[in-house]
XYZ file of C-alpha atoms in Angstrom:
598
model
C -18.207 27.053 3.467
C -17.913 29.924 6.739
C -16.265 26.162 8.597
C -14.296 25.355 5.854
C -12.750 29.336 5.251
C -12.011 29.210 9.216
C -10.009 26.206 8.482
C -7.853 26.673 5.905
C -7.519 30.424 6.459
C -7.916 31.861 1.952
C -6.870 35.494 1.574
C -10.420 35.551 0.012
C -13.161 33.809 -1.508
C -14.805 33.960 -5.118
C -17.781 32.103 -5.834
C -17.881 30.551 -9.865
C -20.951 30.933 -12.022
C -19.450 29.051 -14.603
C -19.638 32.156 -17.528
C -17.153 32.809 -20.242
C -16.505 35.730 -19.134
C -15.094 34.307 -15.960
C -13.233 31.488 -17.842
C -11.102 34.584 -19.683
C -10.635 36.168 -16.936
C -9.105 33.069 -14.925
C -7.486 31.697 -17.793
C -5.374 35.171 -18.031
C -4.915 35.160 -14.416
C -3.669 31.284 -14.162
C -1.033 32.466 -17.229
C 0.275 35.559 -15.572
C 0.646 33.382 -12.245
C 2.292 30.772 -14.009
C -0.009 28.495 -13.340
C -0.672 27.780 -17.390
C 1.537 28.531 -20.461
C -0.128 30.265 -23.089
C -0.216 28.291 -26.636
C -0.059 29.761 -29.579
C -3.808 31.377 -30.371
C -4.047 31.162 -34.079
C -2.821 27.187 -34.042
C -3.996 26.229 -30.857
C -7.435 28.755 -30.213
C -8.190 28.513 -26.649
C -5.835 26.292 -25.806
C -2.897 26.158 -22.363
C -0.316 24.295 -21.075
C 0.374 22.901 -17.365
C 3.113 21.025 -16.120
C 2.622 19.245 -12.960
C 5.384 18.972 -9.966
C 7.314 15.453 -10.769
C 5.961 14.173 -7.476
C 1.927 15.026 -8.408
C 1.429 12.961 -11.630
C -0.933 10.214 -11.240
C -3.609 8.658 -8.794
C -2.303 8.397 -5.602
C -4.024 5.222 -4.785
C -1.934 4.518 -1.311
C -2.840 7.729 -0.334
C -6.739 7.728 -0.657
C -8.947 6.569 2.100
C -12.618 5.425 2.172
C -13.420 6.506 5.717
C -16.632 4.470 7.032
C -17.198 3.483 10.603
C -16.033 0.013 9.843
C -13.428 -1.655 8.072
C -15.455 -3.964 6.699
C -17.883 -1.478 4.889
C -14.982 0.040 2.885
C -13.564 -3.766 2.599
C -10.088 -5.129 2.187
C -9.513 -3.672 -1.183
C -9.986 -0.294 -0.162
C -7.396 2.011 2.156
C -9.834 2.549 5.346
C -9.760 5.349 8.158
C -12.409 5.790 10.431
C -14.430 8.906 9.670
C -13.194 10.661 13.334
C -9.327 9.831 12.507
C -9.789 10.820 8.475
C -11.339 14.409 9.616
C -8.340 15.029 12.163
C -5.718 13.982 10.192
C -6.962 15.776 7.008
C -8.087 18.839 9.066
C -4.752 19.178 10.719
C -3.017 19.518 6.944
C -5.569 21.737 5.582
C -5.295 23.765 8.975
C -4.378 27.334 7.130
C -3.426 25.332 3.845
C -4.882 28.090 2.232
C -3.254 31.151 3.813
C -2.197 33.736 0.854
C -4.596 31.844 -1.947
C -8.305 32.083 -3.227
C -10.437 29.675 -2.150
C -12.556 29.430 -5.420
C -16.597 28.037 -4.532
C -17.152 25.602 -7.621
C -20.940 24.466 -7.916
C -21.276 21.962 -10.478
C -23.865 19.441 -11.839
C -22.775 15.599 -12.909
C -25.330 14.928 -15.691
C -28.416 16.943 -17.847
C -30.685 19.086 -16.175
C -33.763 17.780 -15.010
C -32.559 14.267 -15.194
C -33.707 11.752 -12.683
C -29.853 10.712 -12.832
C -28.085 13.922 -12.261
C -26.519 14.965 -8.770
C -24.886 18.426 -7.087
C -21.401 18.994 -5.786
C -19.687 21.836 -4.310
C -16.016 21.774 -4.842
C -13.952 24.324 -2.646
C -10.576 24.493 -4.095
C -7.192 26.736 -3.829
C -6.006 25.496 -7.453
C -7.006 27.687 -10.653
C -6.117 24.682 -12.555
C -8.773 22.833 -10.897
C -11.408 25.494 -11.626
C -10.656 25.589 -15.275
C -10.587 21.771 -15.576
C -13.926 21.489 -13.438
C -15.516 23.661 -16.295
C -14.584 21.502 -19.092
C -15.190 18.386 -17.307
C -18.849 19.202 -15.783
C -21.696 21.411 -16.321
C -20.203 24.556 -13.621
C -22.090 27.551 -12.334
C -25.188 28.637 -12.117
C -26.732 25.652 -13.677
C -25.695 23.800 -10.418
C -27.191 26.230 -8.162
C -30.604 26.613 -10.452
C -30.711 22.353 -10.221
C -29.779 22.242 -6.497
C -32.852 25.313 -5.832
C -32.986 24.806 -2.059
C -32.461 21.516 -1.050
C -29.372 20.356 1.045
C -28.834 17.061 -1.049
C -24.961 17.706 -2.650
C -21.475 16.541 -2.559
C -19.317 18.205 -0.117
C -16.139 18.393 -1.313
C -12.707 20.375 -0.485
C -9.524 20.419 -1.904
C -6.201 22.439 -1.276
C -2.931 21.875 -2.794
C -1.461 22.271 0.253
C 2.234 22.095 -0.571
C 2.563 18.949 -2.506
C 4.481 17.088 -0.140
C 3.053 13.156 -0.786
C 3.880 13.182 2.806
C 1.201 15.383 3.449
C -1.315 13.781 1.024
C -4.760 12.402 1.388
C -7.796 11.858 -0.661
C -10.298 10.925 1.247
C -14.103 9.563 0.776
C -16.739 9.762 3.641
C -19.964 8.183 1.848
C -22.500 8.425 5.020
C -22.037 12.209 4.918
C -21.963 12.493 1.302
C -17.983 14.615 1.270
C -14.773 14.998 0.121
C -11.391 16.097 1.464
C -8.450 15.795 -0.706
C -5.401 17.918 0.288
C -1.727 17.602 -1.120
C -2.078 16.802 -4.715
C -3.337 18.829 -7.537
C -3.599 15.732 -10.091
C -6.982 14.999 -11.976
C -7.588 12.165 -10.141
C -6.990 13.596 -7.102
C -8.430 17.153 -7.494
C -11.075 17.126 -9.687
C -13.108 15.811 -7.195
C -16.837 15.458 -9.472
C -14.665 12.558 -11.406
C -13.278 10.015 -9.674
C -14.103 10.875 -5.663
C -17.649 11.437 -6.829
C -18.363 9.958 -9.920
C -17.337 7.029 -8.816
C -16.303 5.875 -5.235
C -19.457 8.011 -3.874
C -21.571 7.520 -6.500
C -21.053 3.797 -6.317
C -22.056 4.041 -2.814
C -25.185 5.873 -3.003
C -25.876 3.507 -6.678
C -26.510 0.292 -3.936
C -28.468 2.145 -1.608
C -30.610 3.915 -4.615
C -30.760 0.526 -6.747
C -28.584 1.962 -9.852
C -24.932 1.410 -11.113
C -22.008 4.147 -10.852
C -19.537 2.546 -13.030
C -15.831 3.002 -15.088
C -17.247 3.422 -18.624
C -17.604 4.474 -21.798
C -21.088 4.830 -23.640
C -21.620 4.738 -27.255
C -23.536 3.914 -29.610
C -23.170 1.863 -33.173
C -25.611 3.372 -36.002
C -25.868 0.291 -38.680
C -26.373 1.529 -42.773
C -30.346 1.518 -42.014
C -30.033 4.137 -39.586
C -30.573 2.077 -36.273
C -28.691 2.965 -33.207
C -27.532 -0.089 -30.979
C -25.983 1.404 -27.320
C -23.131 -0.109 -25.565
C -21.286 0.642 -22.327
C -17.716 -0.545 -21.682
C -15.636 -0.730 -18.550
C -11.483 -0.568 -19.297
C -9.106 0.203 -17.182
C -7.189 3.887 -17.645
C -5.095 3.588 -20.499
C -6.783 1.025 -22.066
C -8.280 1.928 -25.108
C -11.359 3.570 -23.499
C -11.120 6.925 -25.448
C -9.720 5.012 -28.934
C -12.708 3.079 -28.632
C -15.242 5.116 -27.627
C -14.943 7.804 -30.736
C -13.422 5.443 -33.344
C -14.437 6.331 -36.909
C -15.054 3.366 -39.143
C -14.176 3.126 -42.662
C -12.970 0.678 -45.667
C -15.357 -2.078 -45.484
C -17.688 -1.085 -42.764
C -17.578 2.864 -43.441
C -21.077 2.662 -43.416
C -21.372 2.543 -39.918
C -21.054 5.373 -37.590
C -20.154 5.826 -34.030
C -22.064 8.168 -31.469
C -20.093 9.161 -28.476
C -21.411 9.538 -25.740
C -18.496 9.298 -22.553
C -15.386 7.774 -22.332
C -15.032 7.201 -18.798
C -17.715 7.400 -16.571
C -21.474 5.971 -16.909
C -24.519 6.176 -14.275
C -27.399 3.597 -15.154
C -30.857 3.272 -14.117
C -33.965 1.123 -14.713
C -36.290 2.418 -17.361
C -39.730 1.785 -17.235
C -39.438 -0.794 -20.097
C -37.077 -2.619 -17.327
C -33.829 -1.788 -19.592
C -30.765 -0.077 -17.888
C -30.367 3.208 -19.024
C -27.309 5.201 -19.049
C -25.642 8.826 -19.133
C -22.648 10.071 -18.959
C -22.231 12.257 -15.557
C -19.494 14.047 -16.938
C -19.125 17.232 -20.164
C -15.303 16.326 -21.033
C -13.214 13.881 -21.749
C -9.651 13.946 -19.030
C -7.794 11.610 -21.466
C -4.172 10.415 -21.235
C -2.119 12.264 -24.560
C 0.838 9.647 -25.051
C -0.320 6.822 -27.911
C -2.922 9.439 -29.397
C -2.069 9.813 -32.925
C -3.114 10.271 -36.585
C -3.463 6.521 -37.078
C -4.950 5.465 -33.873
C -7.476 7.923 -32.602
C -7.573 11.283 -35.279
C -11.038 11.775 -33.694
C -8.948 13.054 -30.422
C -6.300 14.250 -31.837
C -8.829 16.973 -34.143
C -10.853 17.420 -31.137
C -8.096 18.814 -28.557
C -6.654 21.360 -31.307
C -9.185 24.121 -29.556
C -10.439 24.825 -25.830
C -7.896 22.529 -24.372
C -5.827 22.609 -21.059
C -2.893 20.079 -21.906
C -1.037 18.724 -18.565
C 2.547 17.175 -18.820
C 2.765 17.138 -22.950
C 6.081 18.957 -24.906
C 6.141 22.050 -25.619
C 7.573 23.149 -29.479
C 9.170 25.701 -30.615
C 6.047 27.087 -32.407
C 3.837 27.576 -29.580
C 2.169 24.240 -29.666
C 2.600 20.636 -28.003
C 3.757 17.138 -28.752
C 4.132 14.039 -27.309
C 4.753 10.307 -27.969
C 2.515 8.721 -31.020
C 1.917 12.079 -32.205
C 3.597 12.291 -35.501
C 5.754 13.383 -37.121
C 8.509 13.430 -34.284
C 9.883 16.349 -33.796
C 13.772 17.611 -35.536
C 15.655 20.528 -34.227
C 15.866 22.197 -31.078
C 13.624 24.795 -28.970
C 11.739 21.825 -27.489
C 10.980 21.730 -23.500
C 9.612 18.092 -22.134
C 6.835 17.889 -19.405
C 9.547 18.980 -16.922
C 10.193 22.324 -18.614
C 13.554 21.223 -19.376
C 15.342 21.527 -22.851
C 14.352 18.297 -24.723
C 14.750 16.317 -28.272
C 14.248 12.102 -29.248
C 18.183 11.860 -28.878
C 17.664 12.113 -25.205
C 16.333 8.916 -25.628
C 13.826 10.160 -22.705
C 10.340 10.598 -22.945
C 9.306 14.426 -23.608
C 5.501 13.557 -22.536
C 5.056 11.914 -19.368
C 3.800 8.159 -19.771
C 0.439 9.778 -17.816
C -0.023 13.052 -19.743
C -3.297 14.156 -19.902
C -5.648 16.516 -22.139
C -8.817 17.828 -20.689
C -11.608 19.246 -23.816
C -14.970 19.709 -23.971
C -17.304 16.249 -25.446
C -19.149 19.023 -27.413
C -15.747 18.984 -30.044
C -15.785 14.954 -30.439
C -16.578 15.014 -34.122
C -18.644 11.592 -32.838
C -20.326 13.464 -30.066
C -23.915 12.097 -29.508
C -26.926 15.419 -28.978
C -27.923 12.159 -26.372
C -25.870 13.391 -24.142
C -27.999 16.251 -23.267
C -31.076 13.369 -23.465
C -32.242 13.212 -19.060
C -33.332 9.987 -19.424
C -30.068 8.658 -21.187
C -30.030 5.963 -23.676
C -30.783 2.250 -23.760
C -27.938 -0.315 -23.318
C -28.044 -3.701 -25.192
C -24.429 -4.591 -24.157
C -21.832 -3.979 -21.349
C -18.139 -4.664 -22.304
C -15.358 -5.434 -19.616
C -12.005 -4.912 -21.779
C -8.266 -5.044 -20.096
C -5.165 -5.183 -21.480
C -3.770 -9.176 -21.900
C -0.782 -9.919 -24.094
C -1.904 -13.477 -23.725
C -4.713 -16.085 -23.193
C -7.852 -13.895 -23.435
C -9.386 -14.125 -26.396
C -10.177 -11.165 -29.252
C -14.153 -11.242 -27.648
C -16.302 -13.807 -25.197
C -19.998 -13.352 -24.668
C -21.159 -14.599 -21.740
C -23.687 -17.122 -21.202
C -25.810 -15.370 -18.550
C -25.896 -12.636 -16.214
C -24.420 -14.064 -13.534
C -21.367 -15.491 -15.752
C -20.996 -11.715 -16.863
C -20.886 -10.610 -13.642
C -18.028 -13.308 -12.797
C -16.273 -12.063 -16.281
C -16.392 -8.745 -14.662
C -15.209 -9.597 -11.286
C -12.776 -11.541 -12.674
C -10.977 -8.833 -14.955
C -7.690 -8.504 -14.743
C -4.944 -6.022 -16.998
C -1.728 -5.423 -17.477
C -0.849 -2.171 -15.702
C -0.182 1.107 -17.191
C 0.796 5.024 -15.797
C -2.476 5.975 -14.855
C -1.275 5.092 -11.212
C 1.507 4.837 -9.231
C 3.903 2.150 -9.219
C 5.359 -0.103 -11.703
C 4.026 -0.886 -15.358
C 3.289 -4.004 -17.461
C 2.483 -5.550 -13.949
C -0.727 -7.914 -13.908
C -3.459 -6.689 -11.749
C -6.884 -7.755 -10.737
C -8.896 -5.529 -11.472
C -13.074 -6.497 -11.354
C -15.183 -4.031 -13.728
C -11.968 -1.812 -14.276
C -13.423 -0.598 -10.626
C -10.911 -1.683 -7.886
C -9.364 2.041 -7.425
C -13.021 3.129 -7.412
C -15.480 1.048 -6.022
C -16.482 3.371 -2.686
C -17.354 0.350 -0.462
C -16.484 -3.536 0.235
C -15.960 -5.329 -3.331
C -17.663 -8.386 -2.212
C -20.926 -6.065 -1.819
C -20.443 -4.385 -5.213
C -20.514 -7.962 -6.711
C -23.511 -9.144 -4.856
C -25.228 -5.678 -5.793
C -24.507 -6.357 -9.167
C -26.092 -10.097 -9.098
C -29.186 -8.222 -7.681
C -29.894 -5.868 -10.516
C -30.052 -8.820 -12.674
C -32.148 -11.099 -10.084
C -35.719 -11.837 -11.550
C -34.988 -10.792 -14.788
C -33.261 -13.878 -16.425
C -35.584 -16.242 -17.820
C -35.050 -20.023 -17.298
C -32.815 -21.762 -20.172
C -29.939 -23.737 -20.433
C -27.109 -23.647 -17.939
C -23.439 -23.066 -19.552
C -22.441 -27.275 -19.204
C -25.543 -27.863 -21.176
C -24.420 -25.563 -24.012
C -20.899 -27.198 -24.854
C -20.203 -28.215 -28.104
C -23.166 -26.153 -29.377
C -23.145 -23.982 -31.905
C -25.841 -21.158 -31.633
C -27.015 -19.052 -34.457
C -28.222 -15.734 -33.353
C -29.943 -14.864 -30.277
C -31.558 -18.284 -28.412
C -33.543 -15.819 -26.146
C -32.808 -17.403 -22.872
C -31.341 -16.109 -19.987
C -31.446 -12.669 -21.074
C -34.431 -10.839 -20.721
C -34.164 -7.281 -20.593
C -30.585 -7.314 -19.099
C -27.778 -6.183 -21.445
C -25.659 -8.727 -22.949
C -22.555 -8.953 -21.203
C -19.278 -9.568 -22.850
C -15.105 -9.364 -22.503
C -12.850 -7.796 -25.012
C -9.317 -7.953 -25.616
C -7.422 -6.097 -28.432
C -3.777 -6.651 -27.403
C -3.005 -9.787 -27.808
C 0.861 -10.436 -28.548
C 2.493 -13.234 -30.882
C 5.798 -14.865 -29.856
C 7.787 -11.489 -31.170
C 5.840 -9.160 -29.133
C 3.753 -7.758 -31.668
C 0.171 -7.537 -31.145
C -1.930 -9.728 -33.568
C -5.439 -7.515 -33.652
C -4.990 -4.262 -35.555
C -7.231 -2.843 -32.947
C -8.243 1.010 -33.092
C -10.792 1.820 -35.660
C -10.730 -1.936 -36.954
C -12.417 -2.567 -33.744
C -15.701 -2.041 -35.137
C -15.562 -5.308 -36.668
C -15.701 -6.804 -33.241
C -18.384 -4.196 -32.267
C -20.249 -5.071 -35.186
C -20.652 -8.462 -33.915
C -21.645 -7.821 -30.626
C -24.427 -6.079 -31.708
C -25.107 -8.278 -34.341
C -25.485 -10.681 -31.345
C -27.645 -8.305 -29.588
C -30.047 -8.287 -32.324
C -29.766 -12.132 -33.052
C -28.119 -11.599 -36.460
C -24.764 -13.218 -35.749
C -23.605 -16.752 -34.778
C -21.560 -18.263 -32.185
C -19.827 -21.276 -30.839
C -20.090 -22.334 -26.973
C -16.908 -22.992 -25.565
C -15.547 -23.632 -21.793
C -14.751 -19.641 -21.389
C -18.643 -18.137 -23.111
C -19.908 -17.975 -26.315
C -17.353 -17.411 -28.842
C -17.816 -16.188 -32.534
C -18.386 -18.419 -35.235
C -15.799 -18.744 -38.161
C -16.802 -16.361 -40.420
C -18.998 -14.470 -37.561
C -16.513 -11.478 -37.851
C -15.836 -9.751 -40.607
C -12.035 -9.765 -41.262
C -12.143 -8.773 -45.307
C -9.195 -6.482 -46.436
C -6.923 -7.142 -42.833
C -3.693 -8.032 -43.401
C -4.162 -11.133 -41.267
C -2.761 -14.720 -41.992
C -4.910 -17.290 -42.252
C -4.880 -18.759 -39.235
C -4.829 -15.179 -37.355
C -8.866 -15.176 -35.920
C -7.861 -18.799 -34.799
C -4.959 -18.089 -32.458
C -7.360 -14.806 -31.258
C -10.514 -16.976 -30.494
C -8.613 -20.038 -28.649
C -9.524 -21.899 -25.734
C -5.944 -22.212 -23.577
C -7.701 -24.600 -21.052
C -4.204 -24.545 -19.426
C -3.875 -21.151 -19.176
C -6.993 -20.621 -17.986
C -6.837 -23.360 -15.390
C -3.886 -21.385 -13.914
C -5.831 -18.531 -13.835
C -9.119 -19.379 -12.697
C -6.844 -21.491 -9.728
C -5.283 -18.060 -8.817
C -8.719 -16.156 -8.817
C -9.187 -18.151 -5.256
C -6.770 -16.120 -3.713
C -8.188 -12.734 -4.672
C -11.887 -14.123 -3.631
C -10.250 -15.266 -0.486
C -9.311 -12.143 0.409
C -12.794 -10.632 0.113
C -13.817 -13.180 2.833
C -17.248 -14.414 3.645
C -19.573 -11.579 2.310
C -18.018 -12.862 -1.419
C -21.355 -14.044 -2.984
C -21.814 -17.818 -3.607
C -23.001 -17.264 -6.944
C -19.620 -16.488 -8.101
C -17.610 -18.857 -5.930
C -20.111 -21.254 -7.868
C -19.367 -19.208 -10.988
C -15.932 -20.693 -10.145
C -16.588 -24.124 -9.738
C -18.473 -24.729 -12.759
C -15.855 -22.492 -14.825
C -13.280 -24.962 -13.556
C -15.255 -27.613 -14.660
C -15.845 -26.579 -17.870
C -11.792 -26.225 -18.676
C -11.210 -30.081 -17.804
C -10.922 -32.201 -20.883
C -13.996 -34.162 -21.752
């Protein structure tokens, strides 16, 4: 801390313990500085609004650097500096970066105490915003220090805002020495360094050296009408449904059920001794994006953020509290101010809310929130989801037929892009386990670690060329053992008028439903070139408005479509050279096989 004062020169420094008392106190402090905008107290209790600078909205992918002392460790899908260069270019901006401004000491732990999961950091930040958001989104304070007791074993990490000029911006990631630097940027990506930097690109690192996962996903868990609790994790891309999903409330025909949320974003798993994967959620908030978050698609989020909440980038009304797009009703009249601060209503024909807008609240609200949370030994997962945004070609849900095949499903995920970064929308990208911004080392390595958590664990059975034409019912107990059931999602498919054919949101339980159904070797399938696919009749579609054909068109097999794809996959597993595993080049091959007409 003494090096990192001398550096960047603070006025003073004031060490967090992570109290209420301190969270009034700052939260008065960041209003009369500017820094937040009160809301109104009696509709809005707790809650504060930030707008961002225009240039300081989103990920700065271009701009964030995984600095090991080769290239090929971080690998060609990663920005790379070498740890010397990274520390004196970084250094130089943060030289006196925080001359006139508190340099604020943030301890904080990233899961329960006393788990075998849960890890330290120590965030030294110049942003207010930062400390506030670092309380909601981990457990802050004294409850770091008291886990930490005297060992050395944290997170290094310091941030300054420095003076937002993305010329003078840089995130970046040195794994060996277990630290942060990110100066520049005071975005959540960027700044809240426990999320993404840790969470993520160095807990992914240390995951392959420890034997565990660090991974980009939600956990929750489905509770069927006898009371028994199936977990899931799920790995989206941002802006992809993760949040909808993860704290959807069924009703109508499956009402029955009930959801228990455990994290939308972020999940750590480890090896039980029953040699399951077991999983927590690092994190004790939800950072999620505000725009599409509405009565009809996610009221679980839209009840939960109406207390405690630090809103980023959202309208501000007339009446004290905030708006944006897919919040209804829209607003009428004037006295309206958009993310910008400027005077704003629809006729502008502008967005109010940027595309990217986030709200940062405590899990503890989610009306779906899971007490498992708080379990330090996590829960048990029976199925991992990859889900991505396609308007075309994937279908509504594919199991896969192994391990190994889910891992390629994984690796091979691709979405349709959306504001969470920079850069252009509606763009596809590759994107393997919704991890490419975050995997902290070479890609080809994350896939072969992956392979290796599953080696010696699946039981001999029939290969996926065997299986064609098959159909299965229920679980054929091969190739499984106590691995979780891997399988790809896809709720946004689009007919030939651009409208999408799944209802998706809470109706996505029906697909959930049968997933775990599968898990438990209740539902049936068919085997087709791309996994196993469900049955006709396997999901439950009672009461949609769907036409008949509807689950047809969402289930088929376009073996052209497909063929272009999988053809174009060899350029992105060209590019990750010769440390890209055979398995899934062979993954490939047989895939390719499969999608040639008998």
């Amino acid at each position: 801390m003494d090096d990192v004062a001398r550096l960047t020169l603070p006025d003073r420094v004031v060490w967090c313990d992570g109290t209420d008392e301190e969270r009034i106190r700052l939260t008065a402090q960041a209003v009369a500085e500017g820094v937040l905008i009160s809301l109104d107290q009696k509709r809005l209790p707790g809650c504060t609004l930030h707008r961002s600078h225009p240039n300081d909205v989103a990920r700065s992918e271009h701009l964030t650097f995984i600095c090991t002392p080769t290239s090929e460790q971080a690998g060609p899908t990663n920005n790379w500096m070498a740890p010397e260069e990274a520390y004196e270019k970084c250094g130089a901006i943060l030289r006196g970066a925080m001359r006139g401004r508190t340099m604020y000491v943030v301890p904080y732990l990233m899961g329960p105490p006393g788990s075998p999961f849960s890890k330290v950091g120590i965030e030294l930040t110049d942003s207010i915003y930062v400390v506030l958001n670092m309380r909601i989104m981990t457990r802050m304070g004294r409850i770091a220090l008291d886990e930490l007791g005297a060992s050395e074993a944290f997170v290094r990490g310091v941030h300054s805002l420095g003076d937002l000029d993305p010329q003078r911006r840089m995130i970046c990631h040195f794994p060996q020495d277990r630290t942060i630097w990110s100066v520049g940027s005071g975005y959540g990506g960027n700044a809240l360094l426990g999320k993404k930097c840790f969470a993520l690109r160095l807990g992914s690192w240390m995951a392959r050296e420890e034997g565990w996962l660090a991974e980009h996903m939600l956990i929750m868990g489905l509770e069927d009408p006898r009371g028994h609790i199936t977990y899931v994790a799920g790995a989206f891309p941002s802006a992809c449904g993760k949040t909808n999903f993860a704290m959807m409330q069924p009703s109508g025909r499956l009402g029955g059920y009930k959801i228990h949320t455990i994290g939308d974003d972020i999940a750590w798993l480890r090896f039980g001794s029953d040699g399951r994967l077991w999983a927590i959620n690092p994190e004790a908030g939800f950072f999620g994006v505000a725009p599409g978050t509405g009565r009809s698609t996610n009221p679980t989020a839209l009840e939960m953020v109406s207390r405690n909440t630090i809103f980023t980038n959202v309208v501000a009304t007339p009446t004290g509290t905030v708006w944006w797009e897919g919040m209804e009703p829209l607003p009428v009249g004037n006295g309206y101010y958009d993310w910008k601060g400027h005077p704003w209503n629809p006729d502008l024909k502008t967005p109010g809310a940027h595309p990217n807008a986030r709200f940062t609240t405590p899990i503890t609200q989610c009306a779906t929130y899971s007490p498992k949370w708080e379990d330090p030994q996590g829960v048990p997962i029976s199925a991992i989801l990859f889900g991505a945004r396609r308007s075309n070609c994937v279908p509504l849900v594919i199991e896969s037929f192994d391990w190994a095949h889910g891992v390629y499903l994984g690796a091979t995920l691709a979405s349709e892009t959306t504001a969470a970064a920079e850069g252009k929308t509606g763009q596809i990208r590759r994107d393997p386990m919704a991890m490419l911004p975050f995997c902290g080392y070479n890609m080809a390595d994350y896939f072969a670690h992956w392979l290796k958590m599953g080696k010696g664990r699946d039981r001999e059975g029939n290969g996926p060329s065997d299986l064609l034409g098959r159909q299965e019912v229920g679980d054929t107990g091969k190739g499984r053992a106590n691995m979780p059931r891997i399988f790809r999602v896809n709720w946004f498919r689009k007919d030939e008028n651009g409208r999408f054919v799944w209802p998706g949101f809470s109706e996505n339980i029906r697909v959930l439903k049968w997933i775990v159904d599968r898990c438990e070797g209740r539902a049936d399938a068919i085997v087709s070139p791309l996994g196993r696919l469900p049955a006709p009749g396997a999901i439950d579609i009672e009461g949609l408005p769907l036409a008949k054909d509807t689950m047809e068109n969402l289930l088929a097999v376009d073996r052209a479509g497909w063929t272009e794809f999988a053809n174009a996959e060899q350029t992105f597993f060209d590019r990750l050279g010769s440390r890209m595993p055979a398995e899934l080049l062979s993954q490939r091959t047989s895939f390719l096989s499969r999608l040639r007409p008998s």
